Amino acid sequence: MELFDLIVIGGGPGGYLCAERAAQGGMKVALFEERALGGTCLNEGCVPTKTLLNSAKLYRHATESEAFGVTAGNVTLDHARVVERKNKVVHTLVSGVKGTMKGCKVTVIDKRAAIEGRAEGGFAVKAGSDTYTAKRLVLASGSETVVPPIPGLKEGIESGFVVTNREVLDRKELPKELVVIGGGVIGLEMACYFASVGVHVTVIEMMPKIAGPTDPAICKVLMDEYGKRGMEFKLSCKVLEVTKDSVLYEEAGEKKEVKCDLVLLSAGRKPFTQGLGVEKLGLEMNRAAIVTDSHLCTNVAGVYAIGDCNGKLMLAHTAYREAEVAVNHMLGVRDEMRYDVIPAVIYTDPEVACVGESVESAQAKGLAVKEVKLPMLFAGRYVAENRGGRGFIKLVVDTDRNCLVGCHMVGSYASEIVMTAVMMIDTGLPPERLKKLVFPHPTVAEVIREAIFQI
Ligand code: FAD
């Protein structure tokens, strides 16, 4: 039986980057992936959704181009071709990961793996009828869609009337009426795509607002913008039942129905650890999540859990960074995970990007903060490229420590601009120093510079 230095279970962004970094660090690595390398992120998450959203953005720009002096004629969107292109993009990126694994001499095993227990020299993992051993284990098994116990939901999934992010991305026909259960980030991005290409979308959300903890003023802009595209929001509404052609929900104590030809279930995700064999090693769990410390170590020495399966911050870039921190721990390199400066983006149109504290979260931690809010219209490029536009930026400043601790924005390029704020928060530089940074002109990012001068 071959002894590896490291076995990684799960080939998503956490798992494949971990395998790559460990191999680069001189370890002999085996990576188990039961579905497709790239995991949720490349195959049915981040990348495919952004590919669709880009087509929706092009379509919208083309249909609204007259105001910019461009007549585009008869603009149409062929959803089947959008999906075809998405498949090509996914194929290109997954092939890239395969090539990287090969280049790093990582042994990729296309099988489902489960922990068998301790073994001489480390741990044993079973895949099919074979057993593999390694000195260390990294669990990177990702997450799965939450299926709430709503009557009719399971039957709907079986019949294809209800889909999750997995199936919806492969459907070649557009529905006429789509109901999205859940107004979180994933639901909103998909709702934004479908509404932008002419589908009537109703979002049913149990909470009084969309997009989870996102700044309420940002959510208001999103709802107004989506509303213009005909999207309807049913907030503070509880889904009661899914029938063969409708969704029943409760609004202010009244039972209501919305007819539709497709339902997208997007009511959250949870760590996917079932059948992984965590009990064989007595790993400490918090419900389905594997408990880890700031080095991604579990309660069992030599076993790490990275990415969505530890349930901390279910984002691909968190998984990447956790992979590096875990490998550094194995190699004895000083490193530690920081969760407070991880940006979060909603890739709708307009885009939303946030990092760090809000005024409320900062005050809850006892920080003395002040907020600076500025419309994106302060940036020349934003004015040039938008008709009006309600985009804005909010900076949260720690007045005791004299540094930036949060940034929240809605508007074009927010996903790219937020990295500037990440660096400002991470370095903790005072506003006086940040004022000396020179931004390229004209860029929308200049709005950060303008906001810093208002502190
Ligand atoms: P995953 O990517 O889920 O990979 C885990 C892999 O492990 C899977 O391929 C699975 O098949 C495999 N596996 C599990 N158990 C076993 C086993 N026992 N044996 C073998 N293989 C196993 N995040 C962002 O940062 N930005 C975004 O824009 C974004 N958009 C998203 C859009 C959607 C629709 C969804 C669903 C998610 C999105 N996410 C986004 C979240 C992001 O996809 C995840 O945070 C990220 O994929 C987590 O990476 P991971 O490596 O932990 O797990």
Short mmCIF file of C-alpha atoms and ligand atoms in Angstrom, two decimals:
data_model
loop_
_atom_site.label_atom_id
_atom_site.label_comp_id
_atom_site.label_asym_id
_atom_site.label_seq_id
_atom_site.Cartn_x
_atom_site.Cartn_y
_atom_site.Cartn_z
CA MET A 1 0.00 0.00 0.00
CA GLU A 2 1.35 3.39 -1.08
CA LEU A 3 1.89 5.92 1.72
CA PHE A 4 1.23 9.54 0.76
CA ASP A 5 2.38 12.56 2.73
CA LEU A 6 -1.06 14.07 2.24
CA ILE A 7 -4.50 12.95 1.14
CA VAL A 8 -6.96 15.68 0.15
CA ILE A 9 -10.65 14.76 -0.08
CA GLY A 10 -12.49 17.09 -2.47
CA GLY A 11 -11.19 18.78 -5.61
CA GLY A 12 -12.87 22.21 -5.38
CA PRO A 13 -10.91 25.47 -4.99
CA GLY A 14 -9.91 24.53 -1.44
CA GLY A 15 -8.84 20.99 -2.30
CA TYR A 16 -7.04 21.56 -5.60
CA LEU A 17 -5.11 24.61 -4.38
CA CYS A 18 -4.15 22.73 -1.22
CA ALA A 19 -2.89 19.79 -3.32
CA GLU A 20 -0.93 22.17 -5.55
CA ARG A 21 0.70 24.10 -2.71
CA ALA A 22 1.51 20.92 -0.77
CA ALA A 23 3.11 19.34 -3.86
CA GLN A 24 5.09 22.53 -4.45
CA GLY A 25 6.21 22.24 -0.82
CA GLY A 26 7.67 18.80 -1.57
CA MET A 27 4.84 16.55 -0.39
CA LYS A 28 3.59 13.43 -2.16
CA VAL A 29 -0.11 14.19 -2.57
CA ALA A 30 -3.26 12.24 -3.52
CA LEU A 31 -6.43 14.20 -4.35
CA PHE A 32 -9.84 12.48 -4.37
CA GLU A 33 -12.68 14.00 -6.38
CA GLU A 34 -15.90 12.09 -7.01
CA ARG A 35 -17.55 14.48 -9.50
CA ALA A 36 -15.38 16.98 -11.34
CA LEU A 37 -12.17 18.83 -10.52
CA GLY A 38 -12.91 22.46 -9.75
CA GLY A 39 -15.79 21.54 -7.45
CA THR A 40 -18.88 23.69 -7.04
CA CYS A 41 -16.97 26.84 -7.90
CA LEU A 42 -15.87 25.93 -11.43
CA ASN A 43 -18.66 23.53 -12.40
CA GLU A 44 -21.87 24.82 -10.86
CA GLY A 45 -21.14 27.94 -8.86
CA CYS A 46 -18.93 31.02 -9.22
CA VAL A 47 -17.71 30.64 -12.78
CA PRO A 48 -20.84 29.40 -14.61
CA THR A 49 -23.06 31.99 -12.91
CA LYS A 50 -20.70 34.81 -13.83
CA THR A 51 -20.58 33.58 -17.42
CA LEU A 52 -24.39 33.78 -17.62
CA LEU A 53 -24.46 37.16 -15.90
CA ASN A 54 -21.98 38.55 -18.39
CA SER A 55 -24.29 37.59 -21.27
CA ALA A 56 -27.20 39.22 -19.44
CA LYS A 57 -25.15 42.40 -19.00
CA LEU A 58 -24.21 42.49 -22.70
CA TYR A 59 -27.86 41.98 -23.61
CA ARG A 60 -29.05 44.76 -21.34
CA HIS A 61 -26.36 47.15 -22.55
CA ALA A 62 -27.33 46.39 -26.16
CA THR A 63 -31.04 46.92 -25.51
CA GLU A 64 -30.38 50.17 -23.67
CA SER A 65 -27.67 51.46 -25.98
CA GLU A 66 -29.73 54.17 -27.74
CA ALA A 67 -29.17 56.58 -24.86
CA PHE A 68 -25.44 56.21 -25.53
CA GLY A 69 -25.79 56.96 -29.23
CA VAL A 70 -25.65 53.35 -30.38
CA THR A 71 -28.48 51.74 -32.34
CA ALA A 72 -28.21 47.98 -32.04
CA GLY A 73 -31.20 46.88 -34.14
CA ASN A 74 -33.03 43.72 -33.26
CA VAL A 75 -31.21 42.48 -30.16
CA THR A 76 -31.98 38.92 -29.06
CA LEU A 77 -30.52 36.54 -26.51
CA ASP A 78 -30.22 32.83 -27.30
CA HIS A 79 -30.23 31.16 -23.89
CA ALA A 80 -29.14 27.78 -25.30
CA ARG A 81 -26.03 29.43 -26.76
CA VAL A 82 -25.36 31.21 -23.47
CA VAL A 83 -25.40 27.80 -21.75
CA GLU A 84 -23.18 26.32 -24.49
CA ARG A 85 -20.64 29.09 -23.98
CA LYS A 86 -20.82 28.57 -20.22
CA ASN A 87 -19.96 24.90 -20.77
CA LYS A 88 -16.93 25.86 -22.86
CA VAL A 89 -15.71 28.28 -20.18
CA VAL A 90 -16.12 25.59 -17.50
CA HIS A 91 -14.32 23.03 -19.68
CA THR A 92 -11.38 25.40 -20.26
CA LEU A 93 -10.95 26.12 -16.56
CA VAL A 94 -11.42 22.52 -15.40
CA SER A 95 -8.84 21.41 -18.00
CA GLY A 96 -6.51 24.04 -16.58
CA VAL A 97 -6.86 22.55 -13.08
CA LYS A 98 -6.25 19.04 -14.46
CA GLY A 99 -3.11 20.30 -16.19
CA THR A 100 -1.89 21.97 -12.99
CA MET A 101 -2.42 18.78 -10.97
CA LYS A 102 -0.48 16.81 -13.57
CA GLY A 103 2.28 19.42 -13.65
CA CYS A 104 2.63 19.24 -9.85
CA LYS A 105 2.57 15.43 -9.90
CA VAL A 106 -0.49 15.24 -7.71
CA THR A 107 -2.16 11.81 -7.96
CA VAL A 108 -5.80 12.56 -8.83
CA ILE A 109 -8.22 9.74 -8.03
CA ASP A 110 -11.73 10.09 -9.53
CA LYS A 111 -13.54 8.35 -6.71
CA ARG A 112 -15.59 9.08 -3.65
CA ALA A 113 -13.38 8.73 -0.56
CA ALA A 114 -14.23 8.20 3.08
CA ILE A 115 -12.06 8.20 6.20
CA GLU A 116 -11.52 4.67 7.47
CA GLY A 117 -9.61 5.54 10.62
CA ARG A 118 -6.07 5.72 11.93
CA ALA A 119 -3.39 3.62 10.25
CA GLU A 120 0.28 3.02 10.73
CA GLY A 121 2.05 6.27 9.96
CA GLY A 122 -1.14 8.32 9.80
CA PHE A 123 -4.64 7.82 8.44
CA ALA A 124 -6.46 5.40 6.15
CA VAL A 125 -8.95 6.45 3.49
CA LYS A 126 -11.18 4.07 1.58
CA ALA A 127 -12.26 4.65 -2.03
CA GLY A 128 -14.18 1.85 -3.70
CA SER A 129 -12.44 -1.36 -2.70
CA ASP A 130 -9.04 0.31 -2.29
CA THR A 131 -7.46 1.72 0.86
CA TYR A 132 -4.97 4.58 0.78
CA THR A 133 -2.86 5.91 3.64
CA ALA A 134 -1.27 9.26 4.35
CA LYS A 135 0.56 11.04 7.14
CA ARG A 136 -1.93 13.89 6.99
CA LEU A 137 -5.49 14.49 5.81
CA VAL A 138 -7.19 17.58 4.42
CA LEU A 139 -10.96 17.49 4.23
CA ALA A 140 -12.29 19.81 1.51
CA SER A 141 -15.65 18.24 0.74
CA GLY A 142 -17.52 21.52 0.16
CA SER A 143 -21.20 22.20 0.71
CA GLU A 144 -24.66 21.27 -0.56
CA THR A 145 -28.00 22.98 -1.13
CA VAL A 146 -30.26 23.08 1.91
CA VAL A 147 -33.59 21.39 1.14
CA PRO A 148 -36.05 22.70 3.77
CA PRO A 149 -38.92 20.44 4.84
CA ILE A 150 -41.51 22.20 2.66
CA PRO A 151 -44.38 19.98 1.49
CA GLY A 152 -44.09 19.20 -2.22
CA LEU A 153 -40.47 20.33 -2.50
CA LYS A 154 -38.91 16.86 -2.77
CA GLU A 155 -41.55 15.77 -5.30
CA GLY A 156 -40.89 18.99 -7.24
CA ILE A 157 -37.16 18.24 -7.33
CA GLU A 158 -37.87 14.71 -8.57
CA SER A 159 -40.18 15.93 -11.35
CA GLY A 160 -37.79 18.72 -12.42
CA PHE A 161 -40.28 21.49 -11.55
CA VAL A 162 -37.94 22.54 -8.73
CA VAL A 163 -34.24 22.96 -9.54
CA THR A 164 -31.13 23.93 -7.60
CA ASN A 165 -28.09 25.85 -8.88
CA ARG A 166 -26.81 22.55 -10.26
CA GLU A 167 -29.66 21.88 -12.69
CA VAL A 168 -30.67 25.44 -13.47
CA LEU A 169 -27.32 26.20 -15.07
CA ASP A 170 -27.74 23.41 -17.63
CA ARG A 171 -31.33 24.07 -18.72
CA LYS A 172 -31.36 25.19 -22.34
CA GLU A 173 -34.89 26.69 -22.27
CA LEU A 174 -35.94 29.81 -20.43
CA PRO A 175 -38.98 29.56 -18.16
CA LYS A 176 -41.74 32.15 -18.56
CA GLU A 177 -42.46 32.50 -14.85
CA LEU A 178 -39.73 31.71 -12.35
CA VAL A 179 -40.11 31.62 -8.58
CA VAL A 180 -36.89 31.85 -6.60
CA ILE A 181 -37.16 30.54 -3.04
CA GLY A 182 -34.57 32.51 -1.08
CA GLY A 183 -33.32 36.06 -1.66
CA GLY A 184 -29.70 35.41 -0.67
CA VAL A 185 -26.68 36.04 -2.88
CA ILE A 186 -27.02 32.92 -5.04
CA GLY A 187 -30.77 33.35 -5.53
CA LEU A 188 -30.34 37.02 -6.42
CA GLU A 189 -27.61 36.42 -8.97
CA MET A 190 -29.74 33.83 -10.77
CA ALA A 191 -32.85 35.99 -10.44
CA CYS A 192 -30.90 38.90 -11.94
CA TYR A 193 -29.88 36.78 -14.94
CA PHE A 194 -33.39 35.53 -15.67
CA ALA A 195 -35.07 38.91 -15.11
CA SER A 196 -32.51 40.62 -17.36
CA VAL A 197 -33.31 38.27 -20.24
CA GLY A 198 -37.07 38.73 -20.03
CA VAL A 199 -38.28 36.07 -17.57
CA HIS A 200 -40.84 37.21 -15.00
CA VAL A 201 -39.19 36.45 -11.66
CA THR A 202 -40.71 36.39 -8.17
CA VAL A 203 -38.33 36.12 -5.23
CA ILE A 204 -39.82 34.81 -1.99
CA GLU A 205 -37.73 35.60 1.07
CA MET A 206 -38.53 34.75 4.67
CA MET A 207 -36.55 37.69 6.10
CA PRO A 208 -37.73 41.31 5.83
CA LYS A 209 -34.83 42.09 3.46
CA ILE A 210 -32.82 40.49 0.64
CA ALA A 211 -29.09 39.63 0.54
CA GLY A 212 -28.58 38.56 4.16
CA PRO A 213 -26.38 40.98 6.13
CA THR A 214 -25.73 43.32 3.17
CA ASP A 215 -26.17 47.04 3.96
CA PRO A 216 -29.93 47.83 3.80
CA ALA A 217 -29.36 50.96 1.66
CA ILE A 218 -27.53 48.80 -0.89
CA CYS A 219 -30.39 46.28 -0.84
CA LYS A 220 -32.83 49.12 -1.53
CA VAL A 221 -30.87 50.11 -4.66
CA LEU A 222 -30.82 46.48 -5.83
CA MET A 223 -34.55 46.03 -5.26
CA ASP A 224 -35.37 49.25 -7.13
CA GLU A 225 -33.12 48.29 -10.05
CA TYR A 226 -34.50 44.75 -10.26
CA GLY A 227 -38.02 46.12 -9.88
CA LYS A 228 -37.46 48.11 -13.10
CA ARG A 229 -36.79 44.79 -14.81
CA GLY A 230 -40.11 43.44 -13.56
CA MET A 231 -38.77 41.38 -10.66
CA GLU A 232 -41.17 41.00 -7.75
CA PHE A 233 -40.12 40.57 -4.14
CA LYS A 234 -42.20 38.86 -1.49
CA LEU A 235 -40.37 39.75 1.73
CA SER A 236 -41.19 38.42 5.21
CA CYS A 237 -43.02 35.63 3.38
CA LYS A 238 -42.84 31.97 4.31
CA VAL A 239 -43.15 29.30 1.63
CA LEU A 240 -45.84 26.83 2.72
CA GLU A 241 -46.02 24.37 -0.14
CA VAL A 242 -44.89 23.66 -3.66
CA THR A 243 -47.63 22.30 -5.92
CA LYS A 244 -47.33 20.99 -9.50
CA ASP A 245 -47.52 24.50 -11.00
CA SER A 246 -47.26 27.01 -8.18
CA VAL A 247 -45.74 28.04 -4.88
CA LEU A 248 -47.98 28.72 -1.88
CA TYR A 249 -46.71 31.20 0.68
CA GLU A 250 -47.85 33.12 3.70
CA GLU A 251 -47.83 36.91 3.64
CA ALA A 252 -48.95 38.80 6.77
CA GLY A 253 -50.97 35.79 7.94
CA GLU A 254 -52.66 35.33 4.55
CA LYS A 255 -52.15 32.33 2.28
CA LYS A 256 -51.19 33.33 -1.26
CA GLU A 257 -50.19 31.55 -4.47
CA VAL A 258 -47.86 32.37 -7.32
CA LYS A 259 -48.15 30.31 -10.52
CA CYS A 260 -44.92 29.47 -12.31
CA ASP A 261 -43.31 26.97 -14.67
CA LEU A 262 -40.03 26.68 -12.76
CA VAL A 263 -38.91 27.02 -9.12
CA LEU A 264 -35.30 27.70 -8.17
CA LEU A 265 -34.52 26.51 -4.66
CA SER A 266 -31.90 28.77 -3.17
CA ALA A 267 -32.56 28.69 0.56
CA GLY A 268 -28.93 28.40 1.66
CA ARG A 269 -26.09 25.90 1.68
CA LYS A 270 -24.65 23.69 4.41
CA PRO A 271 -21.34 21.85 4.78
CA PHE A 272 -21.33 18.53 2.94
CA THR A 273 -19.79 16.05 5.38
CA GLN A 274 -22.24 13.17 5.26
CA GLY A 275 -20.56 9.85 4.59
CA LEU A 276 -17.10 11.36 4.97
CA GLY A 277 -16.36 9.19 8.00
CA VAL A 278 -15.68 12.08 10.39
CA GLU A 279 -16.92 9.88 13.27
CA LYS A 280 -14.15 7.37 12.60
CA LEU A 281 -11.62 9.87 13.95
CA GLY A 282 -13.94 11.54 16.46
CA LEU A 283 -13.70 14.90 14.69
CA GLU A 284 -15.39 17.73 16.54
CA MET A 285 -18.42 18.94 14.62
CA ASN A 286 -20.78 21.89 14.81
CA ARG A 287 -23.83 20.31 13.17
CA ALA A 288 -22.60 19.44 9.66
CA ALA A 289 -19.52 21.70 9.89
CA ILE A 290 -16.07 20.42 10.87
CA VAL A 291 -14.67 22.60 13.67
CA THR A 292 -11.29 24.17 12.91
CA ASP A 293 -8.93 26.71 14.48
CA SER A 294 -7.15 29.62 12.81
CA HIS A 295 -4.62 27.22 11.25
CA LEU A 296 -7.47 25.04 9.86
CA CYS A 297 -6.48 22.24 12.24
CA THR A 298 -9.28 20.04 13.55
CA ASN A 299 -9.26 18.52 17.04
CA VAL A 300 -7.25 15.58 15.61
CA ALA A 301 -3.57 16.40 15.00
CA GLY A 302 -2.69 15.96 11.33
CA VAL A 303 -6.28 16.42 10.10
CA TYR A 304 -7.35 19.75 8.55
CA ALA A 305 -10.67 20.99 7.17
CA ILE A 306 -10.77 23.80 4.60
CA GLY A 307 -13.37 25.57 2.50
CA ASP A 308 -17.13 25.26 2.80
CA CYS A 309 -16.98 22.05 4.86
CA ASN A 310 -15.84 24.01 7.93
CA GLY A 311 -18.82 26.33 7.44
CA LYS A 312 -16.94 29.51 8.36
CA LEU A 313 -17.27 31.76 5.31
CA MET A 314 -18.52 29.83 2.32
CA LEU A 315 -16.66 31.61 -0.47
CA ALA A 316 -14.16 30.29 -2.98
CA HIS A 317 -11.48 32.83 -2.08
CA THR A 318 -11.82 31.88 1.61
CA ALA A 319 -11.19 28.27 0.57
CA TYR A 320 -8.08 29.30 -1.42
CA ARG A 321 -6.58 31.18 1.49
CA GLU A 322 -7.46 28.44 3.99
CA ALA A 323 -5.71 25.94 1.72
CA GLU A 324 -2.52 28.01 1.89
CA VAL A 325 -2.72 28.49 5.65
CA ALA A 326 -3.22 24.74 6.19
CA VAL A 327 -0.25 23.83 3.99
CA ASN A 328 1.92 26.44 5.70
CA HIS A 329 1.01 24.87 9.05
CA MET A 330 2.13 21.47 7.74
CA LEU A 331 5.39 22.98 6.45
CA GLY A 332 6.06 24.87 9.70
CA VAL A 333 5.71 28.26 8.02
CA ARG A 334 4.18 30.92 10.30
CA ASP A 335 0.76 31.87 9.01
CA GLU A 336 -2.74 32.33 10.32
CA MET A 337 -6.23 32.76 8.89
CA ARG A 338 -7.88 36.18 9.19
CA TYR A 339 -11.58 36.20 8.46
CA ASP A 340 -12.18 39.90 9.06
CA VAL A 341 -10.83 41.23 5.76
CA ILE A 342 -12.45 38.85 3.30
CA PRO A 343 -14.44 40.64 0.62
CA ALA A 344 -17.90 39.47 -0.44
CA VAL A 345 -19.40 40.30 -3.81
CA ILE A 346 -22.83 40.05 -5.42
CA TYR A 347 -22.26 39.95 -9.17
CA THR A 348 -25.63 41.37 -10.11
CA ASP A 349 -25.99 44.44 -12.31
CA PRO A 350 -25.27 46.77 -10.51
CA GLU A 351 -22.57 44.93 -8.60
CA VAL A 352 -22.28 44.92 -4.83
CA ALA A 353 -19.03 44.51 -2.89
CA CYS A 354 -18.38 44.67 0.83
CA VAL A 355 -15.45 44.07 3.14
CA GLY A 356 -14.92 44.43 6.86
CA GLU A 357 -17.18 46.06 9.40
CA SER A 358 -20.48 47.83 8.99
CA VAL A 359 -21.26 50.61 11.49
CA GLU A 360 -23.56 48.19 13.34
CA SER A 361 -21.07 45.31 13.51
CA ALA A 362 -18.27 47.67 14.58
CA GLN A 363 -20.38 49.23 17.33
CA ALA A 364 -21.39 45.76 18.52
CA LYS A 365 -17.65 45.11 19.04
CA GLY A 366 -17.33 48.34 21.03
CA LEU A 367 -15.42 50.21 18.32
CA ALA A 368 -15.80 53.97 17.95
CA VAL A 369 -16.55 54.45 14.27
CA LYS A 370 -17.81 57.00 11.82
CA GLU A 371 -19.25 56.51 8.36
CA VAL A 372 -18.55 58.40 5.16
CA LYS A 373 -21.00 57.96 2.28
CA LEU A 374 -20.46 59.25 -1.23
CA PRO A 375 -22.37 58.75 -4.49
CA MET A 376 -20.37 57.09 -7.27
CA LEU A 377 -21.27 60.14 -9.34
CA PHE A 378 -18.17 61.68 -7.72
CA ALA A 379 -16.15 59.52 -10.14
CA GLY A 380 -16.01 60.93 -13.68
CA ARG A 381 -15.96 57.52 -15.31
CA TYR A 382 -19.13 56.48 -13.49
CA VAL A 383 -20.92 59.54 -14.88
CA ALA A 384 -19.55 58.86 -18.37
CA GLU A 385 -20.69 55.24 -18.40
CA ASN A 386 -24.04 55.41 -16.60
CA ARG A 387 -27.32 57.14 -17.12
CA GLY A 388 -27.72 58.77 -13.73
CA GLY A 389 -26.96 55.84 -11.50
CA ARG A 390 -27.57 55.40 -7.80
CA GLY A 391 -24.28 53.68 -7.00
CA PHE A 392 -22.55 54.74 -3.79
CA ILE A 393 -19.71 53.89 -1.44
CA LYS A 394 -19.69 53.81 2.35
CA LEU A 395 -16.46 53.77 4.30
CA VAL A 396 -16.41 52.80 7.97
CA VAL A 397 -13.56 54.42 9.88
CA ASP A 398 -12.27 53.45 13.32
CA THR A 399 -11.83 56.85 14.94
CA ASP A 400 -9.69 55.55 17.84
CA ARG A 401 -7.21 53.68 15.69
CA ASN A 402 -7.53 56.18 12.80
CA CYS A 403 -7.90 53.59 10.08
CA LEU A 404 -10.42 52.12 7.69
CA VAL A 405 -12.30 49.05 8.98
CA GLY A 406 -15.09 48.62 6.43
CA CYS A 407 -16.15 49.43 2.88
CA HIS A 408 -19.55 48.78 1.26
CA MET A 409 -20.49 49.74 -2.26
CA VAL A 410 -22.95 49.27 -5.05
CA GLY A 411 -22.24 50.25 -8.64
CA SER A 412 -20.20 49.36 -11.68
CA TYR A 413 -16.85 47.57 -11.16
CA ALA A 414 -17.50 47.27 -7.38
CA SER A 415 -16.20 43.67 -7.51
CA GLU A 416 -12.85 44.89 -8.82
CA ILE A 417 -12.60 48.12 -6.81
CA VAL A 418 -13.18 46.40 -3.47
CA MET A 419 -9.62 45.03 -3.55
CA THR A 420 -8.35 48.58 -3.03
CA ALA A 421 -10.38 48.75 0.17
CA VAL A 422 -9.17 45.28 1.22
CA MET A 423 -5.58 46.49 1.05
CA MET A 424 -6.38 49.70 2.91
CA ILE A 425 -8.08 47.76 5.73
CA ASP A 426 -5.48 45.01 5.82
CA THR A 427 -2.55 47.41 6.09
CA GLY A 428 -4.33 49.63 8.63
CA LEU A 429 -2.72 52.73 7.13
CA PRO A 430 -4.09 56.08 8.40
CA PRO A 431 -6.24 58.23 6.05
CA GLU A 432 -3.41 60.81 5.85
CA ARG A 433 -1.22 58.19 4.20
CA LEU A 434 -4.04 56.83 2.00
CA LYS A 435 -4.63 60.34 0.64
CA LYS A 436 -1.20 60.17 -0.97
CA LEU A 437 -2.11 57.15 -3.14
CA VAL A 438 -2.47 58.07 -6.80
CA PHE A 439 -5.41 56.50 -8.64
CA PRO A 440 -5.59 56.26 -12.42
CA HIS A 441 -8.04 58.81 -13.84
CA PRO A 442 -10.79 58.45 -14.85
CA THR A 443 -11.72 55.29 -12.91
CA VAL A 444 -14.73 54.47 -10.79
CA ALA A 445 -12.23 53.45 -8.08
CA GLU A 446 -11.45 57.15 -7.59
CA VAL A 447 -14.62 57.33 -5.53
CA ILE A 448 -12.66 55.66 -2.69
CA ARG A 449 -10.05 58.40 -2.89
CA GLU A 450 -12.81 61.04 -2.82
CA ALA A 451 -14.41 59.34 0.19
CA ILE A 452 -11.09 59.23 2.07
CA PHE A 453 -10.81 63.00 1.70
CA GLN A 454 -14.21 63.30 3.44
CA ILE A 455 -13.04 61.44 6.59
P1 FAD B 1 -16.44 22.72 -3.41
O1 FAD B 1 -16.12 23.68 -4.48
O2 FAD B 1 -17.87 22.46 -3.12
O3 FAD B 1 -15.73 21.37 -3.77
C1 FAD B 1 -15.87 20.23 -3.00
C2 FAD B 1 -15.62 19.04 -3.87
O4 FAD B 1 -15.48 17.89 -3.05
C3 FAD B 1 -16.77 18.72 -4.81
O5 FAD B 1 -16.31 18.72 -6.14
C4 FAD B 1 -17.26 17.34 -4.39
O6 FAD B 1 -17.64 16.54 -5.49
C5 FAD B 1 -16.04 16.78 -3.72
N1 FAD B 1 -16.31 15.77 -2.69
C6 FAD B 1 -17.10 15.91 -1.61
N2 FAD B 1 -17.07 14.81 -0.83
C7 FAD B 1 -16.22 13.95 -1.45
C8 FAD B 1 -15.77 12.66 -1.13
N3 FAD B 1 -16.16 12.05 -0.03
N4 FAD B 1 -14.91 12.06 -1.98
C9 FAD B 1 -14.50 12.68 -3.11
N5 FAD B 1 -14.90 13.91 -3.46
C10 FAD B 1 -15.74 14.55 -2.63
N6 FAD B 1 -18.09 31.84 -4.05
C11 FAD B 1 -17.38 32.94 -4.38
O7 FAD B 1 -16.36 33.21 -3.74
N7 FAD B 1 -17.74 33.74 -5.42
C12 FAD B 1 -18.84 33.49 -6.16
O8 FAD B 1 -19.15 34.23 -7.09
C13 FAD B 1 -19.63 32.34 -5.84
N8 FAD B 1 -20.71 32.04 -6.56
C14 FAD B 1 -21.41 30.91 -6.27
C15 FAD B 1 -22.53 30.60 -7.03
C16 FAD B 1 -23.25 29.45 -6.75
C17 FAD B 1 -24.46 29.14 -7.59
C18 FAD B 1 -22.84 28.60 -5.69
C19 FAD B 1 -23.61 27.35 -5.39
C20 FAD B 1 -21.74 28.90 -4.93
C21 FAD B 1 -21.01 30.05 -5.21
N9 FAD B 1 -19.89 30.40 -4.46
C22 FAD B 1 -19.19 31.53 -4.76
C23 FAD B 1 -19.42 29.56 -3.35
C24 FAD B 1 -18.25 28.71 -3.81
O9 FAD B 1 -18.64 27.94 -4.92
C25 FAD B 1 -17.77 27.82 -2.69
O10 FAD B 1 -17.49 28.62 -1.57
C26 FAD B 1 -16.52 27.06 -3.07
O11 FAD B 1 -16.75 26.25 -4.20
C27 FAD B 1 -16.04 26.20 -1.90
O12 FAD B 1 -14.94 25.48 -2.27
P2 FAD B 1 -14.61 24.08 -1.58
O13 FAD B 1 -13.31 23.65 -2.16
O14 FAD B 1 -14.73 24.20 -0.15
O15 FAD B 1 -15.79 23.12 -2.02
#
